[in-house]
Amino acid sequence: MMYNEQLLGYLQKAVAKPLWSEDKAQVFSAEAGIKDSGAWLKLYCHIEGNTILDLRYRVLGSGYLIATAEWANAVLTGKSVAAAQSLNASCVIEALNLPPTRVYCAQMLVDVITKIIRQAI
Amino acid sequence: MANVFDPIYLDYMATTPVDEKVAEEMMRCLTLKGNFGNASSATHVYGWRAQNTISKARELLAYSIGATPREVVFTSGATEANNLAIQGAARFYAKKGRHLITTTLEHKAVLDVFYALEKEGFKITLVRPNSEGIVSVEAVAAAITPETILVSTLWVNNEIGTIQPIADIAALTRERGILLHVDAAQAMGKVAVDLSQIPVDLMSFSAHKVYGPKGSGALFVRNNPRARVMPLFYGGAQEQGLRAGTLATHQIVGMAAAFQRAKAEAKADLKHIKALNALLLPGLLALEGVTLNGSTDQRVPHNINVCFQGLNAEALLMSLPEIAVSAGSACHSAEEEPSHVLKAIGLSDLQARASLRFSLGRYTTIDDIQRALKAISREVQRERDLAGK
């Protein structure tokens, strides 16, 4: 299987930034998948007002899932909550050119963001 | 010559580059200035020259495996040789019995042939290996029935490098009067192959795993006691009627030269590979959560298959542009299913998906291994950090 360069770029940029304490005000987190199943994503968003100030994550899974998490960091940091709300799986699949067998990465990301926004608004 | 920016090649069990001297010999059989004739053209010197060249190559190859020239049938590769052996023997001996035995460790070039024959009405039994990746002679013996006509097993596993007890299995099948086919695609150049010493009836070989060309292989068909196979297709009397089609002189010459070199360089190659293995294996096992798949001692040093417990091998592969390795067999690594070989030795889906195969070859250097280890160590740590471990 050939990997696209954009996806590889996000994968290679992915880094485990230190996490905030989960009880810190304005930090919201949610997860999708199960660690023991080999596909798991947990996102942490620092949201103030209507803006996502920062986004961090922990992820276990294929390179596609890691790249998806890093892509979310790149496109959502500094954006409004409304912009995050408009994100759907198709946008992620198209942006990262995910193959059909990796569509679940986009769905996991959208699930997590939806859960976080529910907490934040 | 590889570009300095090319990744370090650690996938020699997928394929090997053609040896420069082998390529030179092949070139001599391609152009107008060379030996380009059709070996079946009996009316002119071009044909005679080609036939003479092929005869010499056949002798050379036969000598390198301890066979006689008459016992060598050239094919397009090990896949065809496996098909010719298994389908050919099953059909030839079908009146004697319709039960065939193989193992769950096999390459798909064998397993899929068995599944196809099962659909035709043959009964098949797949013998399971132990957790070390070794099929015991007792397990094979237990699978034999009065209807059994053929046992097929590989010699060196392509994914985990384990060495099967071929001499013991051959003694058993000979004693029981059952034909034995061995897929030796990964064995040549890695273990001593001497068919004058082991009573195997049919053995498949590949050139491109031994620094020879792709698209070239051979099937050994024992002459005494005579093993019989039906041809797969028709259209010419080449190869004693077992494999119709114009003989590919350059491919055959390349294969023979590669096999001759593998035999001549066997000791030096093995010493080199063992030195590389002695650096790479401990380096990998020193990383947190890394375990070796398959036997620690009954394996070729060319292969290191390890499980990065709790990680995803595909993510590692994608994150390591500096090295070229494989998650499972190259022939089906693009598939989504975890390796059937790793599952056969008891690994879970998750463990199989966390495993990578490193395979070493003649051109791998100590510097390659040191650089690869540095890159792998960096990526394993990064992915463990990302997973919050």
PDB file of N, CA, C and O in Angstrom, chain A residues 61-115:
ATOM      1  N   GLY A  61      -2.674   3.330  17.602  1.00  0.00           N
ATOM      2  CA  GLY A  61      -3.276   2.719  16.415  1.00  0.00           C
ATOM      3  C   GLY A  61      -2.396   2.872  15.213  1.00  0.00           C
ATOM      4  O   GLY A  61      -1.192   3.130  15.333  1.00  0.00           O
ATOM      5  N   SER A  62      -3.028   2.749  14.065  1.00  0.00           N
ATOM      6  CA  SER A  62      -2.262   2.783  12.816  1.00  0.00           C
ATOM      7  C   SER A  62      -1.728   4.187  12.567  1.00  0.00           C
ATOM      8  O   SER A  62      -2.151   5.160  13.204  1.00  0.00           O
ATOM      9  N   GLY A  63      -0.837   4.291  11.607  1.00  0.00           N
ATOM     10  CA  GLY A  63      -0.301   5.588  11.221  1.00  0.00           C
ATOM     11  C   GLY A  63      -1.406   6.529  10.760  1.00  0.00           C
ATOM     12  O   GLY A  63      -1.310   7.751  10.926  1.00  0.00           O
ATOM     13  N   TYR A  64      -2.466   5.974  10.187  1.00  0.00           N
ATOM     14  CA  TYR A  64      -3.585   6.799   9.722  1.00  0.00           C
ATOM     15  C   TYR A  64      -4.268   7.485  10.908  1.00  0.00           C
ATOM     16  O   TYR A  64      -4.653   8.644  10.826  1.00  0.00           O
ATOM     17  N   LEU A  65      -4.418   6.751  12.002  1.00  0.00           N
ATOM     18  CA  LEU A  65      -5.098   7.327  13.167  1.00  0.00           C
ATOM     19  C   LEU A  65      -4.220   8.406  13.815  1.00  0.00           C
ATOM     20  O   LEU A  65      -4.712   9.462  14.209  1.00  0.00           O
ATOM     21  N   ILE A  66      -2.933   8.130  13.890  1.00  0.00           N
ATOM     22  CA  ILE A  66      -2.017   9.124  14.468  1.00  0.00           C
ATOM     23  C   ILE A  66      -2.024  10.390  13.605  1.00  0.00           C
ATOM     24  O   ILE A  66      -2.112  11.516  14.105  1.00  0.00           O
ATOM     25  N   ALA A  67      -1.959  10.201  12.292  1.00  0.00           N
ATOM     26  CA  ALA A  67      -1.972  11.349  11.377  1.00  0.00           C
ATOM     27  C   ALA A  67      -3.280  12.121  11.504  1.00  0.00           C
ATOM     28  O   ALA A  67      -3.292  13.353  11.453  1.00  0.00           O
ATOM     29  N   THR A  68      -4.388  11.410  11.707  1.00  0.00           N
ATOM     30  CA  THR A  68      -5.686  12.066  11.853  1.00  0.00           C
ATOM     31  C   THR A  68      -5.702  12.953  13.099  1.00  0.00           C
ATOM     32  O   THR A  68      -6.197  14.082  13.074  1.00  0.00           O
ATOM     33  N   ALA A  69      -5.123  12.439  14.177  1.00  0.00           N
ATOM     34  CA  ALA A  69      -5.071  13.220  15.424  1.00  0.00           C
ATOM     35  C   ALA A  69      -4.224  14.478  15.225  1.00  0.00           C
ATOM     36  O   ALA A  69      -4.608  15.575  15.646  1.00  0.00           O
ATOM     37  N   GLU A  70      -3.108  14.337  14.558  1.00  0.00           N
ATOM     38  CA  GLU A  70      -2.229  15.489  14.338  1.00  0.00           C
ATOM     39  C   GLU A  70      -2.880  16.482  13.372  1.00  0.00           C
ATOM     40  O   GLU A  70      -2.752  17.697  13.530  1.00  0.00           O
ATOM     41  N   TRP A  71      -3.610  15.954  12.400  1.00  0.00           N
ATOM     42  CA  TRP A  71      -4.336  16.832  11.473  1.00  0.00           C
ATOM     43  C   TRP A  71      -5.350  17.686  12.243  1.00  0.00           C
ATOM     44  O   TRP A  71      -5.471  18.889  12.003  1.00  0.00           O
ATOM     45  N   ALA A  72      -6.050  17.061  13.179  1.00  0.00           N
ATOM     46  CA  ALA A  72      -7.027  17.798  13.990  1.00  0.00           C
ATOM     47  C   ALA A  72      -6.331  18.922  14.752  1.00  0.00           C
ATOM     48  O   ALA A  72      -6.832  20.048  14.819  1.00  0.00           O
ATOM     49  N   ASN A  73      -5.169  18.630  15.271  1.00  0.00           N
ATOM     50  CA  ASN A  73      -4.405  19.648  15.998  1.00  0.00           C
ATOM     51  C   ASN A  73      -4.072  20.813  15.057  1.00  0.00           C
ATOM     52  O   ASN A  73      -4.242  21.980  15.410  1.00  0.00           O
ATOM     53  N   ALA A  74      -3.650  20.473  13.851  1.00  0.00           N
ATOM     54  CA  ALA A  74      -3.231  21.519  12.901  1.00  0.00           C
ATOM     55  C   ALA A  74      -4.399  22.379  12.428  1.00  0.00           C
ATOM     56  O   ALA A  74      -4.254  23.590  12.280  1.00  0.00           O
ATOM     57  N   VAL A  75      -5.547  21.759  12.209  1.00  0.00           N
ATOM     58  CA  VAL A  75      -6.651  22.544  11.613  1.00  0.00           C
ATOM     59  C   VAL A  75      -7.585  23.175  12.641  1.00  0.00           C
ATOM     60  O   VAL A  75      -8.269  24.140  12.331  1.00  0.00           O
ATOM     61  N   LEU A  76      -7.605  22.644  13.858  1.00  0.00           N
ATOM     62  CA  LEU A  76      -8.592  23.179  14.822  1.00  0.00           C
ATOM     63  C   LEU A  76      -8.012  24.173  15.827  1.00  0.00           C
ATOM     64  O   LEU A  76      -8.756  24.977  16.387  1.00  0.00           O
ATOM     65  N   THR A  77      -6.720  24.108  16.063  1.00  0.00           N
ATOM     66  CA  THR A  77      -6.136  25.032  17.036  1.00  0.00           C
ATOM     67  C   THR A  77      -6.328  26.476  16.550  1.00  0.00           C
ATOM     68  O   THR A  77      -5.978  26.808  15.402  1.00  0.00           O
ATOM     69  N   GLY A  78      -6.888  27.292  17.431  1.00  0.00           N
ATOM     70  CA  GLY A  78      -7.131  28.703  17.089  1.00  0.00           C
ATOM     71  C   GLY A  78      -8.466  28.937  16.396  1.00  0.00           C
ATOM     72  O   GLY A  78      -8.861  30.073  16.155  1.00  0.00           O
ATOM     73  N   LYS A  79      -9.165  27.841  16.099  1.00  0.00           N
ATOM     74  CA  LYS A  79     -10.459  27.993  15.400  1.00  0.00           C
ATOM     75  C   LYS A  79     -11.611  28.097  16.419  1.00  0.00           C
ATOM     76  O   LYS A  79     -11.454  27.798  17.608  1.00  0.00           O
ATOM     77  N   SER A  80     -12.761  28.505  15.921  1.00  0.00           N
ATOM     78  CA  SER A  80     -13.930  28.622  16.802  1.00  0.00           C
ATOM     79  C   SER A  80     -14.553  27.245  17.038  1.00  0.00           C
ATOM     80  O   SER A  80     -14.349  26.308  16.249  1.00  0.00           O
ATOM     81  N   VAL A  81     -15.306  27.193  18.105  1.00  0.00           N
ATOM     82  CA  VAL A  81     -16.030  25.954  18.407  1.00  0.00           C
ATOM     83  C   VAL A  81     -17.012  25.642  17.272  1.00  0.00           C
ATOM     84  O   VAL A  81     -17.199  24.483  16.899  1.00  0.00           O
ATOM     85  N   ALA A  82     -17.583  26.684  16.711  1.00  0.00           N
ATOM     86  CA  ALA A  82     -18.535  26.486  15.608  1.00  0.00           C
ATOM     87  C   ALA A  82     -17.836  25.808  14.418  1.00  0.00           C
ATOM     88  O   ALA A  82     -18.413  24.934  13.760  1.00  0.00           O
ATOM     89  N   ALA A  83     -16.583  26.203  14.182  1.00  0.00           N
ATOM     90  CA  ALA A  83     -15.833  25.590  13.072  1.00  0.00           C
ATOM     91  C   ALA A  83     -15.612  24.111  13.349  1.00  0.00           C
ATOM     92  O   ALA A  83     -15.734  23.266  12.448  1.00  0.00           O
ATOM     93  N   ALA A  84     -15.299  23.801  14.601  1.00  0.00           N
ATOM     94  CA  ALA A  84     -15.091  22.395  14.968  1.00  0.00           C
ATOM     95  C   ALA A  84     -16.392  21.610  14.826  1.00  0.00           C
ATOM     96  O   ALA A  84     -16.395  20.453  14.401  1.00  0.00           O
ATOM     97  N   GLN A  85     -17.481  22.302  15.174  1.00  0.00           N
ATOM     98  CA  GLN A  85     -18.799  21.649  15.095  1.00  0.00           C
ATOM     99  C   GLN A  85     -19.155  21.267  13.661  1.00  0.00           C
ATOM    100  O   GLN A  85     -19.865  20.308  13.417  1.00  0.00           O
ATOM    101  N   SER A  86     -18.647  22.038  12.725  1.00  0.00           N
ATOM    102  CA  SER A  86     -19.011  21.784  11.321  1.00  0.00           C
ATOM    103  C   SER A  86     -18.197  20.640  10.707  1.00  0.00           C
ATOM    104  O   SER A  86     -18.446  20.227   9.578  1.00  0.00           O
ATOM    105  N   LEU A  87     -17.227  20.161  11.463  1.00  0.00           N
ATOM    106  CA  LEU A  87     -16.375  19.083  10.940  1.00  0.00           C
ATOM    107  C   LEU A  87     -17.168  17.771  10.828  1.00  0.00           C
ATOM    108  O   LEU A  87     -17.889  17.397  11.745  1.00  0.00           O
ATOM    109  N   ASN A  88     -17.075  17.136   9.719  1.00  0.00           N
ATOM    110  CA  ASN A  88     -17.690  15.808   9.622  1.00  0.00           C
ATOM    111  C   ASN A  88     -16.690  14.815   9.021  1.00  0.00           C
ATOM    112  O   ASN A  88     -15.618  15.209   8.555  1.00  0.00           O
ATOM    113  N   ALA A  89     -17.052  13.554   9.048  1.00  0.00           N
ATOM    114  CA  ALA A  89     -16.122  12.493   8.628  1.00  0.00           C
ATOM    115  C   ALA A  89     -15.668  12.680   7.174  1.00  0.00           C
ATOM    116  O   ALA A  89     -14.501  12.454   6.844  1.00  0.00           O
ATOM    117  N   SER A  90     -16.591  13.133   6.332  1.00  0.00           N
ATOM    118  CA  SER A  90     -16.239  13.298   4.910  1.00  0.00           C
ATOM    119  C   SER A  90     -15.099  14.296   4.733  1.00  0.00           C
ATOM    120  O   SER A  90     -14.202  14.089   3.904  1.00  0.00           O
ATOM    121  N   CYS A  91     -15.162  15.418   5.531  1.00  0.00           N
ATOM    122  CA  CYS A  91     -14.084  16.433   5.440  1.00  0.00           C
ATOM    123  C   CYS A  91     -12.740  15.793   5.771  1.00  0.00           C
ATOM    124  O   CYS A  91     -11.736  16.041   5.106  1.00  0.00           O
ATOM    125  N   VAL A  92     -12.734  14.978   6.839  1.00  0.00           N
ATOM    126  CA  VAL A  92     -11.473  14.376   7.303  1.00  0.00           C
ATOM    127  C   VAL A  92     -10.966  13.383   6.246  1.00  0.00           C
ATOM    128  O   VAL A  92      -9.779  13.382   5.903  1.00  0.00           O
ATOM    129  N   ILE A  93     -11.875  12.581   5.745  1.00  0.00           N
ATOM    130  CA  ILE A  93     -11.491  11.563   4.745  1.00  0.00           C
ATOM    131  C   ILE A  93     -10.892  12.248   3.518  1.00  0.00           C
ATOM    132  O   ILE A  93      -9.841  11.845   3.012  1.00  0.00           O
ATOM    133  N   GLU A  94     -11.554  13.341   3.110  1.00  0.00           N
ATOM    134  CA  GLU A  94     -11.078  14.045   1.917  1.00  0.00           C
ATOM    135  C   GLU A  94      -9.741  14.734   2.191  1.00  0.00           C
ATOM    136  O   GLU A  94      -8.803  14.641   1.392  1.00  0.00           O
ATOM    137  N   ALA A  95      -9.641  15.385   3.338  1.00  0.00           N
ATOM    138  CA  ALA A  95      -8.414  16.128   3.649  1.00  0.00           C
ATOM    139  C   ALA A  95      -7.199  15.210   3.721  1.00  0.00           C
ATOM    140  O   ALA A  95      -6.107  15.587   3.308  1.00  0.00           O
ATOM    141  N   LEU A  96      -7.404  14.025   4.267  1.00  0.00           N
ATOM    142  CA  LEU A  96      -6.268  13.113   4.453  1.00  0.00           C
ATOM    143  C   LEU A  96      -6.213  12.014   3.397  1.00  0.00           C
ATOM    144  O   LEU A  96      -5.320  11.167   3.419  1.00  0.00           O
ATOM    145  N   ASN A  97      -7.193  12.029   2.506  1.00  0.00           N
ATOM    146  CA  ASN A  97      -7.261  11.006   1.456  1.00  0.00           C
ATOM    147  C   ASN A  97      -7.220   9.598   2.075  1.00  0.00           C
ATOM    148  O   ASN A  97      -6.444   8.735   1.654  1.00  0.00           O
ATOM    149  N   LEU A  98      -8.067   9.404   3.084  1.00  0.00           N
ATOM    150  CA  LEU A  98      -8.064   8.112   3.794  1.00  0.00           C
ATOM    151  C   LEU A  98      -8.660   7.024   2.911  1.00  0.00           C
ATOM    152  O   LEU A  98      -9.700   7.233   2.282  1.00  0.00           O
ATOM    153  N   PRO A  99      -8.036   5.866   2.854  1.00  0.00           N
ATOM    154  CA  PRO A  99      -8.623   4.766   2.078  1.00  0.00           C
ATOM    155  C   PRO A  99      -9.858   4.204   2.794  1.00  0.00           C
ATOM    156  O   PRO A  99     -10.022   4.415   4.007  1.00  0.00           O
ATOM    157  N   PRO A 100     -10.717   3.492   2.070  1.00  0.00           N
ATOM    158  CA  PRO A 100     -11.967   2.993   2.679  1.00  0.00           C
ATOM    159  C   PRO A 100     -11.752   2.206   3.964  1.00  0.00           C
ATOM    160  O   PRO A 100     -12.556   2.313   4.892  1.00  0.00           O
ATOM    161  N   THR A 101     -10.651   1.443   4.044  1.00  0.00           N
ATOM    162  CA  THR A 101     -10.430   0.637   5.242  1.00  0.00           C
ATOM    163  C   THR A 101     -10.011   1.485   6.444  1.00  0.00           C
ATOM    164  O   THR A 101      -9.911   0.969   7.551  1.00  0.00           O
ATOM    165  N   ARG A 102      -9.743   2.779   6.225  1.00  0.00           N
ATOM    166  CA  ARG A 102      -9.290   3.646   7.327  1.00  0.00           C
ATOM    167  C   ARG A 102     -10.301   4.754   7.635  1.00  0.00           C
ATOM    168  O   ARG A 102      -9.983   5.699   8.345  1.00  0.00           O
ATOM    169  N   VAL A 103     -11.494   4.616   7.104  1.00  0.00           N
ATOM    170  CA  VAL A 103     -12.537   5.609   7.347  1.00  0.00           C
ATOM    171  C   VAL A 103     -12.833   5.717   8.847  1.00  0.00           C
ATOM    172  O   VAL A 103     -13.182   6.779   9.362  1.00  0.00           O
ATOM    173  N   TYR A 104     -12.620   4.623   9.552  1.00  0.00           N
ATOM    174  CA  TYR A 104     -12.917   4.638  10.997  1.00  0.00           C
ATOM    175  C   TYR A 104     -12.095   5.703  11.728  1.00  0.00           C
ATOM    176  O   TYR A 104     -12.521   6.221  12.757  1.00  0.00           O
ATOM    177  N   CYS A 105     -10.929   6.068  11.211  1.00  0.00           N
ATOM    178  CA  CYS A 105     -10.091   7.097  11.863  1.00  0.00           C
ATOM    179  C   CYS A 105     -10.849   8.423  11.877  1.00  0.00           C
ATOM    180  O   CYS A 105     -10.872   9.128  12.899  1.00  0.00           O
ATOM    181  N   ALA A 106     -11.479   8.758  10.744  1.00  0.00           N
ATOM    182  CA  ALA A 106     -12.248   9.997  10.639  1.00  0.00           C
ATOM    183  C   ALA A 106     -13.449   9.944  11.569  1.00  0.00           C
ATOM    184  O   ALA A 106     -13.776  10.924  12.266  1.00  0.00           O
ATOM    185  N   GLN A 107     -14.098   8.789  11.613  1.00  0.00           N
ATOM    186  CA  GLN A 107     -15.294   8.668  12.461  1.00  0.00           C
ATOM    187  C   GLN A 107     -14.926   8.811  13.940  1.00  0.00           C
ATOM    188  O   GLN A 107     -15.649   9.438  14.713  1.00  0.00           O
ATOM    189  N   MET A 108     -13.777   8.212  14.305  1.00  0.00           N
ATOM    190  CA  MET A 108     -13.339   8.330  15.708  1.00  0.00           C
ATOM    191  C   MET A 108     -13.069   9.786  16.067  1.00  0.00           C
ATOM    192  O   MET A 108     -13.447  10.268  17.133  1.00  0.00           O
ATOM    193  N   LEU A 109     -12.417  10.507  15.158  1.00  0.00           N
ATOM    194  CA  LEU A 109     -12.100  11.911  15.434  1.00  0.00           C
ATOM    195  C   LEU A 109     -13.384  12.726  15.586  1.00  0.00           C
ATOM    196  O   LEU A 109     -13.525  13.518  16.540  1.00  0.00           O
ATOM    197  N   VAL A 110     -14.324  12.537  14.689  1.00  0.00           N
ATOM    198  CA  VAL A 110     -15.581  13.295  14.748  1.00  0.00           C
ATOM    199  C   VAL A 110     -16.336  12.954  16.033  1.00  0.00           C
ATOM    200  O   VAL A 110     -16.874  13.843  16.711  1.00  0.00           O
ATOM    201  N   ASP A 111     -16.338  11.696  16.414  1.00  0.00           N
ATOM    202  CA  ASP A 111     -17.007  11.285  17.671  1.00  0.00           C
ATOM    203  C   ASP A 111     -16.418  12.033  18.860  1.00  0.00           C
ATOM    204  O   ASP A 111     -17.142  12.543  19.719  1.00  0.00           O
ATOM    205  N   VAL A 112     -15.103  12.077  18.903  1.00  0.00           N
ATOM    206  CA  VAL A 112     -14.416  12.693  20.040  1.00  0.00           C
ATOM    207  C   VAL A 112     -14.704  14.191  20.083  1.00  0.00           C
ATOM    208  O   VAL A 112     -15.011  14.752  21.137  1.00  0.00           O
ATOM    209  N   ILE A 113     -14.616  14.834  18.940  1.00  0.00           N
ATOM    210  CA  ILE A 113     -14.855  16.288  18.894  1.00  0.00           C
ATOM    211  C   ILE A 113     -16.294  16.606  19.285  1.00  0.00           C
ATOM    212  O   ILE A 113     -16.561  17.542  20.038  1.00  0.00           O
ATOM    213  N   THR A 114     -17.212  15.796  18.800  1.00  0.00           N
ATOM    214  CA  THR A 114     -18.626  16.012  19.151  1.00  0.00           C
ATOM    215  C   THR A 114     -18.820  15.917  20.660  1.00  0.00           C
ATOM    216  O   THR A 114     -19.513  16.757  21.270  1.00  0.00           O
ATOM    217  N   LYS A 115     -18.198  14.925  21.277  1.00  0.00           N
ATOM    218  CA  LYS A 115     -18.334  14.759  22.740  1.00  0.00           C
ATOM    219  C   LYS A 115     -17.754  15.968  23.472  1.00  0.00           C
ATOM    220  O   LYS A 115     -18.316  16.443  24.457  1.00  0.00           O
TER     221      LYS A 115
END
